[in-house]
Coordinates of C-alpha atoms in Angstrom, one line a residue:
X1427 CA -18.7 -42.2 11.2
X1428 CA -19.9 -42.3 7.6
X1429 CA -17.5 -42.0 4.7
X1430 CA -19.2 -38.8 3.7
X1431 CA -18.6 -37.3 7.1
X1432 CA -15.0 -38.4 7.1
X1433 CA -14.5 -36.9 3.7
X1434 CA -15.9 -33.6 4.9
X1435 CA -13.2 -33.2 7.5
X1436 CA -10.6 -30.5 6.5
X1437 CA -7.3 -32.0 5.4
X1438 CA -4.7 -30.7 7.9
X1439 CA -2.1 -30.2 5.1
X1440 CA -4.6 -28.0 3.3
X1441 CA -5.9 -26.2 6.4
X1442 CA -2.4 -25.3 7.5
X1443 CA -2.1 -22.9 4.6
X1444 CA -5.3 -21.0 5.6
X1445 CA -4.3 -21.0 9.3
X1446 CA -0.8 -19.6 8.5
X1447 CA -2.2 -17.0 6.1
X1448 CA -4.7 -15.8 8.7
X1449 CA -1.9 -15.5 11.3
X1450 CA 0.4 -13.6 8.8
X1451 CA -2.4 -11.1 8.1
X1452 CA -2.5 -10.2 11.8
X1453 CA 0.2 -7.6 12.3
X1454 CA 1.9 -8.6 15.6
X1455 CA 4.9 -6.3 15.3
X1456 CA 7.0 -6.2 18.5
X1457 CA 9.1 -3.0 18.6
X1458 CA 10.3 -3.7 22.1
X1459 CA 8.1 -0.9 23.4
X1460 CA 4.6 -1.6 24.8
X1461 CA 3.2 1.6 23.4
X1462 CA 4.1 0.7 19.8
X1463 CA 3.9 -3.1 19.8
X1464 CA 0.7 -4.4 18.3
X1465 CA -1.5 -7.3 17.5
X1466 CA -0.4 -10.0 20.0
X1467 CA -3.8 -10.2 21.8
X1468 CA -5.7 -10.4 18.5
X1469 CA -3.4 -13.3 17.4
X1470 CA -3.8 -15.0 20.8
X1471 CA -7.6 -14.7 20.6
X1472 CA -7.5 -16.2 17.0
X1473 CA -5.6 -19.2 18.3
X1474 CA -7.9 -19.6 21.3
X1475 CA -10.9 -19.4 18.9
X1476 CA -9.5 -22.1 16.6
X1477 CA -8.8 -24.4 19.5
X1478 CA -12.3 -23.8 21.0
X1479 CA -13.9 -24.7 17.6
X1480 CA -12.7 -28.2 18.0
X1481 CA -13.3 -28.5 21.8
X1482 CA -9.9 -27.6 23.2
X1483 CA -10.1 -25.3 26.2
X1484 CA -7.3 -22.7 26.7
X1485 CA -6.4 -19.9 29.0
X1486 CA -5.3 -16.4 27.9
X1487 CA -3.0 -14.4 30.2
X1488 CA -2.1 -10.8 29.5
X1489 CA 1.2 -9.7 31.0
X1490 CA 0.4 -6.0 30.0
X1491 CA -2.4 -4.5 28.0
X1492 CA -2.3 -6.3 24.6
X1493 CA 0.6 -8.6 25.4
X1494 CA -1.3 -11.9 25.5
X1495 CA -0.3 -15.5 25.8
X1496 CA -2.4 -18.7 25.2
X1497 CA -1.9 -22.0 26.9
X1498 CA -3.8 -25.3 26.5
X1499 CA -3.3 -28.9 27.6
X1500 CA -4.3 -31.9 25.6
X1501 CA -4.6 -35.1 27.8
X1502 CA -2.6 -38.1 26.7
X1503 CA -3.4 -41.8 27.0
X1504 CA -0.7 -42.3 29.7
X1505 CA -0.9 -39.8 32.5
X1506 CA 2.1 -41.3 34.3
X1507 CA 4.4 -40.0 31.6
X1508 CA 6.0 -36.5 31.6
X1509 CA 4.2 -34.0 29.4
X1510 CA 5.6 -32.5 26.2
X1511 CA 5.6 -28.7 25.8
X1512 CA 5.0 -27.4 22.3
X1513 CA 5.7 -23.7 22.2
X1514 CA 5.6 -21.0 19.5
X1515 CA 5.6 -17.2 19.7
X1516 CA 3.1 -15.0 17.9
X1517 CA 5.1 -11.7 17.7
X1518 CA 7.3 -10.7 14.8
X1519 CA 10.0 -8.2 14.2
X1520 CA 9.1 -4.9 12.3
X1521 CA 9.0 -4.9 8.5
X1522 CA 9.4 -1.9 6.2
X1523 CA 6.8 -2.4 3.5
X1524 CA 8.8 -0.2 1.0
X1525 CA 11.6 -2.9 1.0
X1526 CA 9.3 -5.8 0.3
X1527 CA 8.0 -7.3 -3.0
X1528 CA 4.6 -7.9 -1.3
X1529 CA 2.9 -6.4 1.7
X1530 CA 4.6 -7.9 4.7
X1531 CA 1.2 -8.5 6.3
X1532 CA -0.6 -9.6 3.2
X1533 CA -0.2 -13.3 3.6
X1534 CA 0.2 -13.5 -0.2
X1535 CA 0.4 -16.9 -1.9
X1536 CA 2.8 -16.6 -4.8
X1537 CA 5.2 -18.9 -6.7
X1538 CA 4.5 -21.8 -4.3
X1539 CA 5.4 -19.7 -1.2
X1540 CA 3.3 -18.1 1.5
X1541 CA 4.8 -14.6 2.0
X1542 CA 4.8 -12.4 5.0
X1543 CA 6.6 -11.3 8.2
X1544 CA 6.6 -14.3 10.5
X1545 CA 6.3 -16.9 7.7
X1546 CA 9.3 -18.8 9.1
X1547 CA 9.7 -16.9 12.4
X1548 CA 7.5 -18.5 13.4
X1549 CA 3.8 -18.4 12.4
X1550 CA 4.5 -21.4 10.1
X1551 CA 5.1 -23.6 13.1
X1552 CA 2.2 -22.0 15.0
X1553 CA -0.1 -22.9 12.1
X1554 CA 1.3 -26.5 11.8
X1555 CA 0.6 -27.3 15.4
X1556 CA -2.9 -25.8 15.2
X1557 CA -3.6 -27.9 12.1
X1558 CA -2.5 -31.1 13.7
X1559 CA -4.4 -30.5 16.9
X1560 CA -7.6 -29.6 15.1
X1561 CA -7.3 -32.7 13.0
X1562 CA -6.8 -34.9 16.1
X1563 CA -9.8 -33.4 17.8
X1564 CA -12.0 -34.0 14.7
X1565 CA -10.8 -37.6 14.4
X1566 CA -10.5 -38.7 18.0
X1567 CA -6.8 -39.0 18.2
X1568 CA -5.2 -38.9 21.6
X1569 CA -1.4 -38.4 22.0
X1570 CA 0.6 -40.9 24.2
X1571 CA 1.4 -38.2 26.7
X1572 CA 0.0 -34.9 27.7
X1573 CA 0.7 -32.1 25.2
X1574 CA 0.9 -28.6 26.5
X1575 CA 0.5 -25.9 23.9
X1576 CA 1.9 -22.4 24.6
X1577 CA 1.5 -19.5 22.1
X1578 CA 3.5 -16.6 23.5
X1579 CA 4.1 -12.9 23.2
X1580 CA 7.3 -10.9 23.2
X1581 CA 9.9 -13.6 22.1
X1582 CA 11.5 -11.1 19.8
X1583 CA 12.4 -8.7 22.6
X1584 CA 13.5 -11.1 25.2
X1585 CA 10.3 -12.8 26.4
X1586 CA 9.6 -10.6 29.4
X1587 CA 5.9 -10.3 28.5
X1588 CA 5.7 -13.9 27.1
X1589 CA 7.4 -17.1 28.2
X1590 CA 9.3 -15.5 31.1
X1591 CA 6.0 -14.0 32.4
X1592 CA 4.3 -17.4 32.2
X1593 CA 7.2 -19.2 33.9
X1594 CA 7.3 -16.6 36.7
X1595 CA 3.6 -16.2 37.3
X1596 CA 1.8 -19.2 35.9
X1597 CA 4.2 -22.1 36.2
X1598 CA 1.4 -24.4 37.2
X1599 CA 0.3 -24.5 33.6
X1600 CA 3.5 -26.5 32.8
X1601 CA 3.2 -29.0 35.6
X1602 CA 4.6 -32.3 34.6
X1603 CA 6.4 -31.0 31.5
X1604 CA 9.7 -32.7 31.1
X1605 CA 10.6 -32.0 27.4
X1606 CA 9.8 -29.3 24.9
X1607 CA 10.0 -28.5 21.2
X1608 CA 10.0 -25.1 19.6
X1609 CA 11.4 -23.1 16.7
X1610 CA 14.4 -23.2 14.4
X1611 CA 15.0 -26.9 14.1
X1612 CA 14.1 -29.8 11.9
X1613 CA 14.7 -27.8 8.7
X1614 CA 16.5 -29.4 5.7
X1615 CA 19.8 -28.8 4.1
X1616 CA 20.2 -30.5 0.7
X1617 CA 23.4 -32.5 0.2
X1618 CA 22.3 -33.8 -3.2
X1619 CA 19.1 -34.9 -4.9
X1620 CA 18.8 -37.9 -2.6
X1621 CA 20.1 -36.8 0.7
X1622 CA 19.1 -34.0 3.1
X1623 CA 20.5 -33.1 6.5
X1624 CA 17.7 -32.1 9.0
X1625 CA 19.2 -29.8 11.7
X1626 CA 17.6 -30.5 15.1
X1627 CA 18.5 -27.8 17.6
X1628 CA 20.0 -29.2 20.8
X1629 CA 21.8 -26.0 21.8
X1630 CA 21.5 -22.2 21.5
X1631 CA 23.8 -19.4 22.4
X1632 CA 23.2 -17.1 25.3
X1633 CA 21.7 -13.6 25.0
X1634 CA 23.9 -10.9 26.4
X1635 CA 22.3 -7.6 25.1
X1636 CA 24.0 -4.6 26.6
X1637 CA 24.4 -0.9 26.3
X1638 CA 27.6 1.1 26.4
X1639 CA 27.6 4.5 28.1
X1640 CA 30.2 7.1 27.5
X1641 CA 30.4 10.4 29.5
X1642 CA 32.3 13.5 28.5
X1643 CA 32.4 17.3 28.9
X1644 CA 29.5 19.0 27.0
X1645 CA 30.3 22.1 25.1
X1646 CA 30.0 24.2 21.9
X1647 CA 30.5 22.3 18.7
X1648 CA 32.8 24.9 17.3
X1649 CA 35.5 24.5 20.0
X1650 CA 38.5 22.2 20.2
X1651 CA 37.2 19.4 22.5
X1652 CA 39.3 16.5 23.7
X1653 CA 36.7 15.1 26.1
X1654 CA 34.0 14.1 23.7
X1655 CA 31.6 11.3 24.7
X1656 CA 30.6 10.6 21.1
X1657 CA 34.2 10.1 20.1
X1658 CA 35.0 7.8 23.0
X1659 CA 31.9 5.8 22.3
X1660 CA 32.5 5.5 18.6
X1661 CA 36.0 4.3 19.2
X1662 CA 34.8 1.6 21.6
X1663 CA 32.0 0.5 19.3
X1664 CA 34.5 0.2 16.4
X1665 CA 36.8 -1.9 18.5
X1666 CA 33.9 -4.3 19.3
X1667 CA 32.5 -4.3 15.8
X1668 CA 35.8 -5.3 14.3
X1669 CA 36.9 -7.8 16.9
X1670 CA 36.8 -11.5 16.2
X1671 CA 36.6 -13.6 19.3
X1672 CA 38.6 -16.9 19.6
X1673 CA 37.2 -20.1 18.1
X1674 CA 35.7 -22.5 20.6
X1675 CA 34.1 -25.8 19.3
X1676 CA 31.5 -27.1 21.6
X1677 CA 30.3 -30.7 21.8
X1678 CA 27.2 -29.9 19.7
X1679 CA 29.0 -28.1 17.0
X1680 CA 31.7 -30.8 16.9
X1681 CA 29.0 -33.4 16.5
X1682 CA 27.4 -31.4 13.7
X1683 CA 30.7 -30.8 11.8
X1684 CA 31.7 -34.4 12.1
X1685 CA 28.4 -35.6 10.6
X1686 CA 28.4 -33.0 7.8
X1687 CA 32.1 -33.4 6.9
X1688 CA 31.6 -37.2 6.6
X1689 CA 28.5 -36.8 4.5
X1690 CA 29.9 -34.1 2.2
X1691 CA 33.4 -35.5 2.0
X1692 CA 34.9 -32.4 3.6
X1693 CA 38.1 -32.6 5.4
X1694 CA 37.6 -31.3 8.9
X1695 CA 40.6 -29.7 10.6
X1696 CA 39.8 -29.4 14.4
X1697 CA 42.0 -26.3 14.5
X1698 CA 40.4 -24.7 11.5
X1699 CA 36.7 -25.4 11.5
X1700 CA 36.0 -22.2 9.5
X1701 CA 37.4 -23.8 6.3
X1702 CA 34.9 -26.6 6.4
X1703 CA 32.0 -24.3 7.5
X1704 CA 32.7 -22.0 4.5
X1705 CA 31.7 -24.9 2.2
X1706 CA 28.2 -25.3 3.7
X1707 CA 26.6 -22.7 1.5
X1708 CA 23.4 -21.0 2.8
X1709 CA 23.7 -22.4 6.4
X1710 CA 27.3 -21.3 6.8
X1711 CA 26.1 -18.0 8.4
X1712 CA 24.2 -19.9 11.2
X1713 CA 26.9 -22.5 11.8
X1714 CA 29.8 -19.9 11.5
X1715 CA 28.3 -17.9 14.4
X1716 CA 28.3 -20.9 16.7
X1717 CA 32.1 -21.4 16.9
X1718 CA 32.8 -18.1 18.8
X1719 CA 31.2 -15.5 21.0
X1720 CA 29.8 -12.6 18.9
X1721 CA 29.1 -8.9 19.6
X1722 CA 27.5 -6.7 17.0
X1723 CA 26.7 -3.0 17.4
X1724 CA 23.0 -2.3 16.5
X1725 CA 22.0 1.2 17.8
X1726 CA 23.6 4.5 18.6
X1727 CA 22.2 7.5 20.5
X1728 CA 23.8 10.8 21.4
X1729 CA 23.1 14.5 21.3
X1730 CA 20.2 16.9 21.0
X1731 CA 21.4 19.7 18.7
X1732 CA 23.8 19.9 15.8
X1733 CA 26.2 22.4 17.4
X1734 CA 26.2 21.0 20.9
X1735 CA 28.8 18.4 22.1
X1736 CA 26.7 16.1 24.3
X1737 CA 27.8 15.0 27.7
X1738 CA 26.6 11.4 27.1
X1739 CA 26.5 8.9 24.3
X1740 CA 25.0 5.4 24.2
X1741 CA 25.3 2.3 22.0
X1742 CA 23.5 -1.0 22.0
X1743 CA 25.4 -4.2 21.4
X1744 CA 23.8 -7.5 20.5
X1745 CA 26.1 -10.1 22.1
X1746 CA 25.7 -13.9 22.0
X1747 CA 27.7 -16.2 24.2
X1748 CA 28.6 -19.8 23.8
X1749 CA 27.5 -22.2 26.6
X1750 CA 29.4 -21.4 29.8
X1751 CA 31.1 -18.3 28.4
X1752 CA 28.9 -15.4 29.4
X1753 CA 31.2 -14.2 32.1
X1754 CA 34.2 -14.7 29.9
X1755 CA 32.5 -12.6 27.2
X1756 CA 31.9 -9.8 29.7
X1757 CA 35.6 -9.8 30.6
X1758 CA 36.6 -9.7 26.9
X1759 CA 34.2 -6.8 26.3
X1760 CA 35.5 -4.8 29.2
X1761 CA 39.1 -5.2 27.9
X1762 CA 37.9 -4.0 24.4
X1763 CA 35.9 -0.9 25.6
X1764 CA 38.4 0.3 28.3
X1765 CA 37.9 1.6 31.8
X1766 CA 36.0 4.8 30.9
X1767 CA 33.0 3.1 29.2
X1768 CA 30.2 1.8 31.4
X1769 CA 28.5 -1.5 30.5
X1770 CA 24.8 -2.0 31.3
X1771 CA 23.0 -5.3 30.6
X1772 CA 19.6 -5.1 29.0
X1773 CA 19.0 -8.8 28.7
X1774 CA 21.2 -11.6 30.0
X1775 CA 19.9 -15.1 29.4
X1776 CA 22.0 -18.3 29.5
X1777 CA 23.0 -20.5 26.7
X1778 CA 21.5 -23.9 26.5
X1779 CA 22.9 -27.3 25.5
X1780 CA 21.5 -30.8 25.7
X1781 CA 22.6 -34.1 24.2
X1782 CA 21.4 -35.7 20.9
X1783 CA 19.9 -38.9 22.3
X1784 CA 16.9 -40.4 24.0
X1785 CA 13.4 -41.4 23.0
X1786 CA 12.3 -37.9 21.9
X1787 CA 15.2 -37.6 19.5
X1788 CA 14.5 -41.1 18.1
X1789 CA 10.8 -40.1 17.6
X1790 CA 11.9 -36.9 15.8
X1791 CA 14.3 -38.8 13.6
X1792 CA 11.8 -41.5 12.8
X1793 CA 9.1 -39.0 11.8
X1794 CA 11.5 -37.2 9.4
X1795 CA 12.7 -40.4 7.8
X1796 CA 9.1 -41.7 7.3
X1797 CA 8.3 -38.5 5.3
X1798 CA 11.7 -38.2 3.6
X1799 CA 13.7 -41.4 3.1
X1800 CA 16.7 -39.3 2.3
X1801 CA 16.7 -37.6 5.7
X1802 CA 19.7 -37.6 8.0
X1803 CA 18.9 -35.9 11.3
X1804 CA 21.9 -34.1 13.0
X1805 CA 22.3 -31.9 16.1
X1806 CA 23.2 -28.2 15.8
X1807 CA 23.5 -25.1 17.8
X1808 CA 21.3 -22.1 17.1
X1809 CA 23.2 -18.8 16.9
X1810 CA 20.2 -16.9 18.3
X1811 CA 17.9 -17.5 21.2
X1812 CA 14.3 -18.7 21.8
X1813 CA 11.7 -19.0 24.5
X1814 CA 13.4 -22.3 25.4
X1815 CA 15.6 -20.1 27.7
X1816 CA 12.6 -19.3 29.9
X1817 CA 11.1 -22.8 29.8
X1818 CA 14.4 -24.5 30.6
X1819 CA 14.2 -22.7 34.1
X1820 CA 11.4 -25.2 34.9
X1821 CA 13.8 -28.1 34.4
X1822 CA 12.4 -28.8 30.9
X1823 CA 14.8 -30.3 28.3
X1824 CA 14.4 -28.2 25.2
X1825 CA 14.8 -28.8 21.5
X1826 CA 14.2 -26.9 18.3
X1827 CA 12.0 -29.0 16.1
X1828 CA 9.8 -27.1 13.6
X1829 CA 10.2 -29.4 10.6
X1830 CA 10.4 -28.0 7.1
X1831 CA 11.6 -29.6 3.8
X1832 CA 13.2 -26.7 1.9
X1833 CA 14.2 -26.2 -1.7
X1834 CA 17.9 -26.7 -2.2
X1835 CA 18.4 -23.2 -3.5
X1836 CA 16.5 -21.4 -0.8
X1837 CA 18.8 -19.2 1.5
X1838 CA 16.8 -20.1 4.6
X1839 CA 18.9 -18.3 7.2
X1840 CA 18.7 -15.0 5.2
X1841 CA 14.9 -15.0 5.7
X1842 CA 15.0 -14.7 9.4
X1843 CA 14.2 -11.0 10.2
X1844 CA 14.9 -10.4 6.5
X1845 CA 13.1 -8.9 3.5
X1846 CA 10.5 -11.0 1.6
X1847 CA 10.3 -13.6 4.3
X1848 CA 8.4 -16.6 3.0
X1849 CA 7.8 -20.3 3.5
X1850 CA 7.3 -22.9 0.8
X1851 CA 3.8 -24.3 0.8
X1852 CA 4.9 -27.9 0.3
X1853 CA 7.5 -27.4 3.1
X1854 CA 4.7 -26.2 5.4
X1855 CA 2.6 -29.3 4.5
X1856 CA 5.6 -31.6 5.0
X1857 CA 5.9 -30.1 8.5
X1858 CA 2.3 -31.0 9.3
X1859 CA 2.8 -34.6 8.3
X1860 CA 6.0 -34.9 10.3
X1861 CA 4.6 -33.3 13.4
X1862 CA 1.5 -35.5 13.2
X1863 CA 3.7 -38.6 13.1
X1864 CA 6.0 -37.3 15.8
X1865 CA 3.4 -36.2 18.3
X1866 CA 1.4 -39.4 17.9
X1867 CA 4.5 -41.4 18.9
X1868 CA 6.6 -39.2 21.2

């Protein structure tokens, strides 16, 4: 190839900005309701088109009208090795434009950041992977093992129409996959000007979304009424919302706290990890949620008229359980709500935990250090959940590794599902370089 042709190839670190901006401008809001969720098929078609432009064939599977998923396989040089699954979701949570400084689906470039709903959750990673693959196809790079790409729908509402649909109906697409990388891992936490921790997700809490149902005697709102479903429900919700579950330090969290306390010179009391966690600044919220089960009320529903006492009332509780503690959490919740409140599970997906070792971890760590000599990779547990829960059912060992080098003063955790979500452009480009190195050597 001539030098002129080589110079005409798009630079993946430049192209990733355009790819991410395009994805941010596609409104893929997932409300949890098929009738009001939008944009997933349009985004899936965009991804498929960008892959096709460089000669990568993909398949698109709809689980319901508009709920689309894209999967492609890139052959590696050694077919005897297990394949690596690289997965990212295309849907985003809703955004109220009145609360934002920019349009949440504008993909605006401002102050060194790319702004928009999904900028870090997780269209940044979707774009990084696209940029790397497109660059490989243009330059003839082949990975050492098969790479399976999966761009999914519905992660933000439990993955029923996305990863879980694919696992249950199209598992042949993932034949040979032994390991996977996905979202919320590989991001930096600045210790000082010369050192940064990079948190690689090796565990995530379980999803235990449930509804509480209270029954009572309906009647006129003007009467004295001792059997009120709303009152019973409100009392149960308040007990749950104010309760603090016991501290339990898992192997992953212990490994993280040991590493960070050593690096920061923080004294770690095994009986009081919260004191050390409180000194972690912006990531304290994420880490603090991984030392206990949690249960947060999120929605209430009751009644149909101002002067009628309803016979039923319902609340939704977002519960997250530590590995191996889902059944314990259920018993704890039943004690809190009492015998007269019914519990219905909306989503129940297990927690995950793997070890921080092996060739894949070494490849992640090496790629980070090559691009940032001050990098110190550490394992951590994600307080939320990802599509890894579905893919792990296929026996795949799952990690969170969507690398970003972040400004020291950025409150990264607050941007997830938050207002003015944005990703630093140089962090996005850093991620492309790290992924390129990692995927060439994994």
